[in-house]
Amino acid sequence: MKAVYGLYAEPELAQQAVDNLRAAGVADADITVISSEPFEHFEFGHRDAKTVMPWMAVVGGLVGMTTGYLLTSVTQMAWPLKTSGMPIVSWWPNLIVIFELTMLGAIVASVITLLVSAKLPGSRAGKLYDPEVSDGYILVGVENPSDPARLEPALAINGGRVKSVES
Amino acid sequence: MNRTLTKPLADDLVRPLFHTSVWFYAIVLTAGTVVACGAAAWAFQVWNGIGVAGIRWPVFWGFYLVNFVFWIGISHAGTLISAILRLVDAQWRRPVTRCAEVITVFALMIGAMFPIIHLGRPWLAFWLFPYPSSREIWPNFRSPLAWDFFAINTYLTGSVLFLFLPMIPDLALVRDRSTGWRRRVYGFLAFGWRGTTTQWNRLESAMQIMAVAIIPVAVSVHTIVSFDFSMATVPMWHSTIFGPYFVAGAIFSGIAALIIAMAVLRKTLRLEAYLQPIHFENLGKLLLLMSLLWAYFVFAERLTVWYGNEPSEMAVFWATQRGEYAVFYWTMVVCNFVIPLPILGIRRLRTITGCVIASLGVLVGMWLERFLIIVPSLAHKQLPYSWGTYEPRPVELTIMAATFAAMILLYALFSKFVPIISIWEMRAGDRPATPSATGDHS
Amino acid sequence: MAYRWGMAVDLDRCTGCEACVTACHAENNIPTVGAGQAARGRAMHWIRVERYYEGDFPDVRVKFRPVLCQHCDAAPCEAVCPTYASHQSEDGLNAQVYNRCIGTRYCGNACMYNVRFFNFFNPEWEKPLNLQLNPDVSIRSVGVMEKCTFCVQRIKAAKVLIKSENRDLKDGELQPACAQACPTTALVFGDLNDPESRVARLSHSPRGTKLLEDLGAEPKVTYLQKQAWYEPDAH
Amino acid sequence: MVTAACTFASPGQPSGTWAGAPPSRWGTSPVVTPAHASAGDAVRGFFGIRPDARQPFDFSHQIHLSKGVLCTDCHTGVEKGPVAGIPSINTCMICHSQIATDRPLIKTLTEMQEKGRELDWQRVYGWVPEAHVRFDHAPHIRAKVECSTCHGNLAEQTVAQRAVNMNMSFCVSCHKSKQASNDCLTCHY
């Protein structure tokens, strides 16, 4: 992997670097921003905020609800045993189990969506990263740039450091 | 806050992971010994029969169920509070959330042990799980114990994920700062986290959805624990108030446990700069609110019973008000209300020490509350001929002590291996939102 | 037609002799736990004779009430069992399936009559008492709830017998040990679905009440007792 | 002191080959004892692991059935009550006082009969005591259930083997297909 990137201590500088890269003609999808905290209040921080996760949670909830319904009613009908004069499929108590499984379905579905869409667990091998991010620096860079020399000035902002990765 | 401060912040919060004091070994050794004693006591009980415990006819549930309700109650400290604070975006939550969520996970694990420990034939506990077996019989979903199974498992799954997901970025941070085997272990646990904008956005969305989902689950868990009692026509159990009463009591004891845990962490891990008096002040106010709510529920419950004047209920009522259980009852009232009210109500007394004293009282009081709900009612059921008593045996006391030790042990180990305060959330909280920087400006 | 087993207990006839208790112990292999354990509340009596005193000394009268499992139609013990160990059998018996019981003891708590008993330890009989055990009745192991079964082993045997002889069950032919042992015939057992059976007629007696009837468990045991308003001569 | 719980064999409730529990070591009363003799015993009980029955000699069902002997000729109790019955030496000698008397095994049996001794046959099937299963042969015979349904084709076996996996599912599926009662109290009491 080849890459060129800058490390910035302040988010304002990172925002500037992202803007400069765009001005230099880099597509938004090719710009990698890596930070040790979320930057919701900066434009670069929510470039990719759109997600289907809430819908997946709803779908997961519906799957859980169906599971709960089938589990409580089908298993009770499979071998009907009378207790306390209650109906074999008793709705009031079954609703409790159905509710719990609905919530479990929603939670598990959102976590699966998170793992899939955020590519976790994943390997960092061959991907742009710098351990200095952990010290609070924000990394703005481009992986496999077609013309690294042209991007370096865009990243060279006063207060930032430009690094590059060869091979 | 200045950017240059974030590296020292991380240094501070990661320090306990790389520097071990003698105290750590002392705590682990002591707590570990007690836990081992508890395990031995349980093995003794399984081998000889549950009769070695003090439970008897007609008080079939004793200390084990008291501790079950107590620990499930404690578990309402973390995930629930953390989820509410996250949803309302309370900024002071940031150093609190993780130490609270850890309490939830461990208290749930400990609490969920008790329904198995108290079984007559614990080796058949898996019959509570819904799975297809050669017997072709499934669990009875009309039983509150089956509801417990689903509620606790959902809450435990949710809480573990709610704790673990925001831990991933911090584990990545520890990975970057460590070498050797630690680097490999933390690297594995960090799931290859880099911190790209996509990852941060997804993490935040997931936490938001989970926070919304986990609150009703937490409420349902203790409601269902209360159903274990209110579904039976036992005097003073069969009450509609039990659901909210138990949930309020659970949050009450949970906050108390959280305050104590935070005070201990603050001293032992030198986190004075992060767990500040303001956090104790805010949690103290919350504890005060719950104390008042608890008193309101107790009053409503007692008044209804007294006014109804139903003979079987009055037998239990008087046994707790001025009979054989009165000592415990009034101790509970003092611990849960009389002591916390002035300490937490008067601003000058609402210090860290004051909050800890009130919390210790609340823990004792809430434990007694569960005892007073379970035992006197079972001892005084409808037919006076079959009234009975209960007293715990050494095996019950040992197992109970072991669960407290287990909590200390697990907490000590956790705070040794994972930053107990969320570093990335602290960093995000340190940075006030600058209006000029918000929104699209490209 | 399915059976619906029930019992009538005539309190006016009960002398409190406890023959039923002894017979039940002998028939159903109920362990005697010994003095030490009994003092700790581990004694088991599927049927017990409750004693109540009326009046002030010296004008005291004793009332006896044999209490056994009431085999409720809406039994509170049944629904709370997570494994169906406690449920209603097809004959309306309040079944306790020992092998399915995992020992939550929830049923024992839910039962307002306190007629469920728990095996805190594995039972044991000293020689030669082991030789008097009833081979038709299970020996319940540690961690299992047990209770009055209306002598289900006798019910089972009678059913097999009448089927092999291809006939109907005669009223009074089948009796649990307690009813069989009762010298005053205070305990009457039979099929409530047969309107001509003695127990069905006694269950509709104006002298009859159910124990803790207002709690809604719909017990199948009726207690007969002289009622204040009831004058036999009026009939 | 004898523990009835484990060594206790009753008609309809086979005891299997479970070891008896040891005398009590705990508690204030003699009725208190662990359910199993050892931890290994407890684990084997949990998983239902049981050694195969070891019979005094290899009795050949195959030979007897091929000579036209019926099951009920020797297992005489099967139509009448819970247990099919394991024949005594007297039953053997009804025929073997005349037939094959020169075989060494038959000679031994004759000697045993004269001394009034019996063979120590072991139960082939059986449940753990905790299963609380009761099985009555007679109603099954009356319902025309073939012996081979549970015992396998004995015309091909020498010593009787466990032919089917006798778990609850096996019993229940047959009860369902024959519309016999599936009430728990039918077998468990």
JSON list of C-alpha atoms in Angstrom, two decimals, chain C residues 29 32-37 40 84 87-91 93 95-99 121-127 130 133-142 144 152-153 156 160-161 163-164, chain D residues 1-6 8-11 13 21-24 26-36 129-134 136 138-139 142 168 181-189:
[
{"chain": "C", "resi": 29, "resn": "ASN", "atom": "CA", "xyz": [-42.83, -44.30, 51.06]},
{"chain": "C", "resi": 32, "resn": "THR", "atom": "CA", "xyz": [-39.38, -39.95, 58.20]},
{"chain": "C", "resi": 33, "resn": "VAL", "atom": "CA", "xyz": [-36.61, -37.41, 58.47]},
{"chain": "C", "resi": 34, "resn": "GLY", "atom": "CA", "xyz": [-35.78, -37.88, 62.12]},
{"chain": "C", "resi": 35, "resn": "ALA", "atom": "CA", "xyz": [-36.09, -35.57, 65.09]},
{"chain": "C", "resi": 36, "resn": "GLY", "atom": "CA", "xyz": [-33.15, -33.34, 64.20]},
{"chain": "C", "resi": 37, "resn": "GLN", "atom": "CA", "xyz": [-34.34, -32.56, 60.71]},
{"chain": "C", "resi": 40, "resn": "ARG", "atom": "CA", "xyz": [-35.49, -27.80, 61.27]},
{"chain": "C", "resi": 84, "resn": "TYR", "atom": "CA", "xyz": [-44.14, -28.50, 33.84]},
{"chain": "C", "resi": 87, "resn": "HIS", "atom": "CA", "xyz": [-49.41, -29.62, 36.05]},
{"chain": "C", "resi": 88, "resn": "GLN", "atom": "CA", "xyz": [-52.98, -30.86, 35.77]},
{"chain": "C", "resi": 89, "resn": "SER", "atom": "CA", "xyz": [-53.25, -34.47, 34.69]},
{"chain": "C", "resi": 90, "resn": "GLU", "atom": "CA", "xyz": [-56.01, -35.63, 32.36]},
{"chain": "C", "resi": 91, "resn": "ASP", "atom": "CA", "xyz": [-57.92, -36.94, 35.41]},
{"chain": "C", "resi": 93, "resn": "LEU", "atom": "CA", "xyz": [-55.03, -34.66, 39.43]},
{"chain": "C", "resi": 95, "resn": "ALA", "atom": "CA", "xyz": [-49.60, -34.06, 39.07]},
{"chain": "C", "resi": 96, "resn": "GLN", "atom": "CA", "xyz": [-46.11, -33.77, 40.43]},
{"chain": "C", "resi": 97, "resn": "VAL", "atom": "CA", "xyz": [-43.69, -35.37, 37.99]},
{"chain": "C", "resi": 98, "resn": "TYR", "atom": "CA", "xyz": [-40.62, -36.11, 40.09]},
{"chain": "C", "resi": 99, "resn": "ASN", "atom": "CA", "xyz": [-38.20, -36.71, 37.25]},
{"chain": "C", "resi": 121, "resn": "PHE", "atom": "CA", "xyz": [-31.74, -34.76, 51.38]},
{"chain": "C", "resi": 122, "resn": "ASN", "atom": "CA", "xyz": [-31.80, -38.16, 49.80]},
{"chain": "C", "resi": 123, "resn": "PRO", "atom": "CA", "xyz": [-34.15, -40.34, 51.82]},
{"chain": "C", "resi": 124, "resn": "GLU", "atom": "CA", "xyz": [-32.87, -43.41, 53.60]},
{"chain": "C", "resi": 125, "resn": "TRP", "atom": "CA", "xyz": [-34.49, -46.18, 55.60]},
{"chain": "C", "resi": 126, "resn": "GLU", "atom": "CA", "xyz": [-32.69, -48.05, 58.30]},
{"chain": "C", "resi": 127, "resn": "LYS", "atom": "CA", "xyz": [-32.77, -51.82, 58.09]},
{"chain": "C", "resi": 130, "resn": "ASN", "atom": "CA", "xyz": [-36.45, -50.71, 53.81]},
{"chain": "C", "resi": 133, "resn": "LEU", "atom": "CA", "xyz": [-41.38, -49.89, 51.27]},
{"chain": "C", "resi": 134, "resn": "ASN", "atom": "CA", "xyz": [-44.18, -49.95, 48.74]},
{"chain": "C", "resi": 135, "resn": "PRO", "atom": "CA", "xyz": [-42.76, -51.20, 45.44]},
{"chain": "C", "resi": 136, "resn": "ASP", "atom": "CA", "xyz": [-45.48, -49.41, 43.48]},
{"chain": "C", "resi": 137, "resn": "VAL", "atom": "CA", "xyz": [-44.39, -45.99, 44.64]},
{"chain": "C", "resi": 138, "resn": "SER", "atom": "CA", "xyz": [-41.29, -44.07, 43.62]},
{"chain": "C", "resi": 139, "resn": "ILE", "atom": "CA", "xyz": [-38.67, -43.13, 46.11]},
{"chain": "C", "resi": 140, "resn": "ARG", "atom": "CA", "xyz": [-38.15, -39.47, 45.62]},
{"chain": "C", "resi": 141, "resn": "SER", "atom": "CA", "xyz": [-34.56, -38.33, 45.44]},
{"chain": "C", "resi": 142, "resn": "VAL", "atom": "CA", "xyz": [-32.91, -35.21, 46.81]},
{"chain": "C", "resi": 144, "resn": "VAL", "atom": "CA", "xyz": [-37.47, -32.92, 44.38]},
{"chain": "C", "resi": 152, "resn": "VAL", "atom": "CA", "xyz": [-51.99, -42.38, 41.88]},
{"chain": "C", "resi": 153, "resn": "GLN", "atom": "CA", "xyz": [-50.40, -45.84, 41.93]},
{"chain": "C", "resi": 156, "resn": "LYS", "atom": "CA", "xyz": [-53.24, -46.53, 37.79]},
{"chain": "C", "resi": 160, "resn": "VAL", "atom": "CA", "xyz": [-55.33, -51.30, 34.20]},
{"chain": "C", "resi": 161, "resn": "LEU", "atom": "CA", "xyz": [-57.48, -53.81, 36.04]},
{"chain": "C", "resi": 163, "resn": "LYS", "atom": "CA", "xyz": [-59.50, -52.37, 31.27]},
{"chain": "C", "resi": 164, "resn": "SER", "atom": "CA", "xyz": [-58.30, -55.96, 31.38]},
{"chain": "D", "resi": 1, "resn": "MET", "atom": "CA", "xyz": [-27.55, -49.31, 56.91]},
{"chain": "D", "resi": 2, "resn": "VAL", "atom": "CA", "xyz": [-29.13, -49.80, 53.54]},
{"chain": "D", "resi": 3, "resn": "THR", "atom": "CA", "xyz": [-30.19, -47.07, 51.21]},
{"chain": "D", "resi": 4, "resn": "ALA", "atom": "CA", "xyz": [-33.42, -47.97, 49.64]},
{"chain": "D", "resi": 5, "resn": "ALA", "atom": "CA", "xyz": [-33.27, -45.24, 47.06]},
{"chain": "D", "resi": 6, "resn": "CYS", "atom": "CA", "xyz": [-30.71, -46.86, 44.88]},
{"chain": "D", "resi": 8, "resn": "PHE", "atom": "CA", "xyz": [-34.35, -50.82, 45.54]},
{"chain": "D", "resi": 9, "resn": "ALA", "atom": "CA", "xyz": [-35.75, -52.89, 42.70]},
{"chain": "D", "resi": 10, "resn": "SER", "atom": "CA", "xyz": [-39.45, -52.91, 42.17]},
{"chain": "D", "resi": 11, "resn": "PRO", "atom": "CA", "xyz": [-41.73, -54.31, 39.51]},
{"chain": "D", "resi": 13, "resn": "GLN", "atom": "CA", "xyz": [-39.27, -49.62, 38.27]},
{"chain": "D", "resi": 21, "resn": "ALA", "atom": "CA", "xyz": [-25.34, -44.65, 48.18]},
{"chain": "D", "resi": 22, "resn": "PRO", "atom": "CA", "xyz": [-22.86, -44.72, 51.00]},
{"chain": "D", "resi": 23, "resn": "PRO", "atom": "CA", "xyz": [-23.93, -44.38, 54.62]},
{"chain": "D", "resi": 24, "resn": "SER", "atom": "CA", "xyz": [-24.58, -40.87, 55.76]},
{"chain": "D", "resi": 26, "resn": "TRP", "atom": "CA", "xyz": [-23.48, -35.49, 57.48]},
{"chain": "D", "resi": 27, "resn": "GLY", "atom": "CA", "xyz": [-26.33, -34.07, 59.44]},
{"chain": "D", "resi": 28, "resn": "THR", "atom": "CA", "xyz": [-28.11, -34.70, 62.63]},
{"chain": "D", "resi": 29, "resn": "SER", "atom": "CA", "xyz": [-30.23, -37.56, 61.46]},
{"chain": "D", "resi": 30, "resn": "PRO", "atom": "CA", "xyz": [-29.55, -40.88, 59.76]},
{"chain": "D", "resi": 31, "resn": "VAL", "atom": "CA", "xyz": [-31.71, -40.07, 56.76]},
{"chain": "D", "resi": 32, "resn": "VAL", "atom": "CA", "xyz": [-29.17, -37.72, 55.26]},
{"chain": "D", "resi": 33, "resn": "THR", "atom": "CA", "xyz": [-26.96, -39.00, 52.50]},
{"chain": "D", "resi": 34, "resn": "PRO", "atom": "CA", "xyz": [-25.59, -37.92, 49.14]},
{"chain": "D", "resi": 35, "resn": "ALA", "atom": "CA", "xyz": [-27.45, -39.29, 46.17]},
{"chain": "D", "resi": 36, "resn": "HIS", "atom": "CA", "xyz": [-24.44, -41.01, 44.65]},
{"chain": "D", "resi": 129, "resn": "PRO", "atom": "CA", "xyz": [-33.91, -44.24, 39.81]},
{"chain": "D", "resi": 130, "resn": "GLU", "atom": "CA", "xyz": [-34.26, -40.49, 39.27]},
{"chain": "D", "resi": 131, "resn": "ALA", "atom": "CA", "xyz": [-36.13, -41.14, 36.03]},
{"chain": "D", "resi": 132, "resn": "HIS", "atom": "CA", "xyz": [-39.10, -42.45, 38.02]},
{"chain": "D", "resi": 133, "resn": "VAL", "atom": "CA", "xyz": [-40.35, -44.38, 35.00]},
{"chain": "D", "resi": 134, "resn": "ARG", "atom": "CA", "xyz": [-42.79, -47.22, 35.47]},
{"chain": "D", "resi": 136, "resn": "ASP", "atom": "CA", "xyz": [-46.13, -52.29, 32.76]},
{"chain": "D", "resi": 138, "resn": "ALA", "atom": "CA", "xyz": [-49.27, -56.36, 30.26]},
{"chain": "D", "resi": 139, "resn": "PRO", "atom": "CA", "xyz": [-51.14, -53.36, 28.77]},
{"chain": "D", "resi": 142, "resn": "ARG", "atom": "CA", "xyz": [-52.84, -56.35, 25.23]},
{"chain": "D", "resi": 168, "resn": "MET", "atom": "CA", "xyz": [-38.54, -40.66, 26.45]},
{"chain": "D", "resi": 181, "resn": "SER", "atom": "CA", "xyz": [-52.27, -41.59, 26.69]},
{"chain": "D", "resi": 182, "resn": "ASN", "atom": "CA", "xyz": [-49.47, -39.06, 26.78]},
{"chain": "D", "resi": 183, "resn": "ASP", "atom": "CA", "xyz": [-50.36, -37.92, 30.26]},
{"chain": "D", "resi": 184, "resn": "CYS", "atom": "CA", "xyz": [-47.18, -37.70, 32.34]},
{"chain": "D", "resi": 185, "resn": "LEU", "atom": "CA", "xyz": [-48.76, -39.76, 35.11]},
{"chain": "D", "resi": 186, "resn": "THR", "atom": "CA", "xyz": [-49.17, -42.67, 32.71]},
{"chain": "D", "resi": 187, "resn": "CYS", "atom": "CA", "xyz": [-45.54, -43.59, 33.26]},
{"chain": "D", "resi": 188, "resn": "HIS", "atom": "CA", "xyz": [-44.09, -41.19, 35.83]},
{"chain": "D", "resi": 189, "resn": "TYR", "atom": "CA", "xyz": [-45.40, -41.50, 39.35]}
]
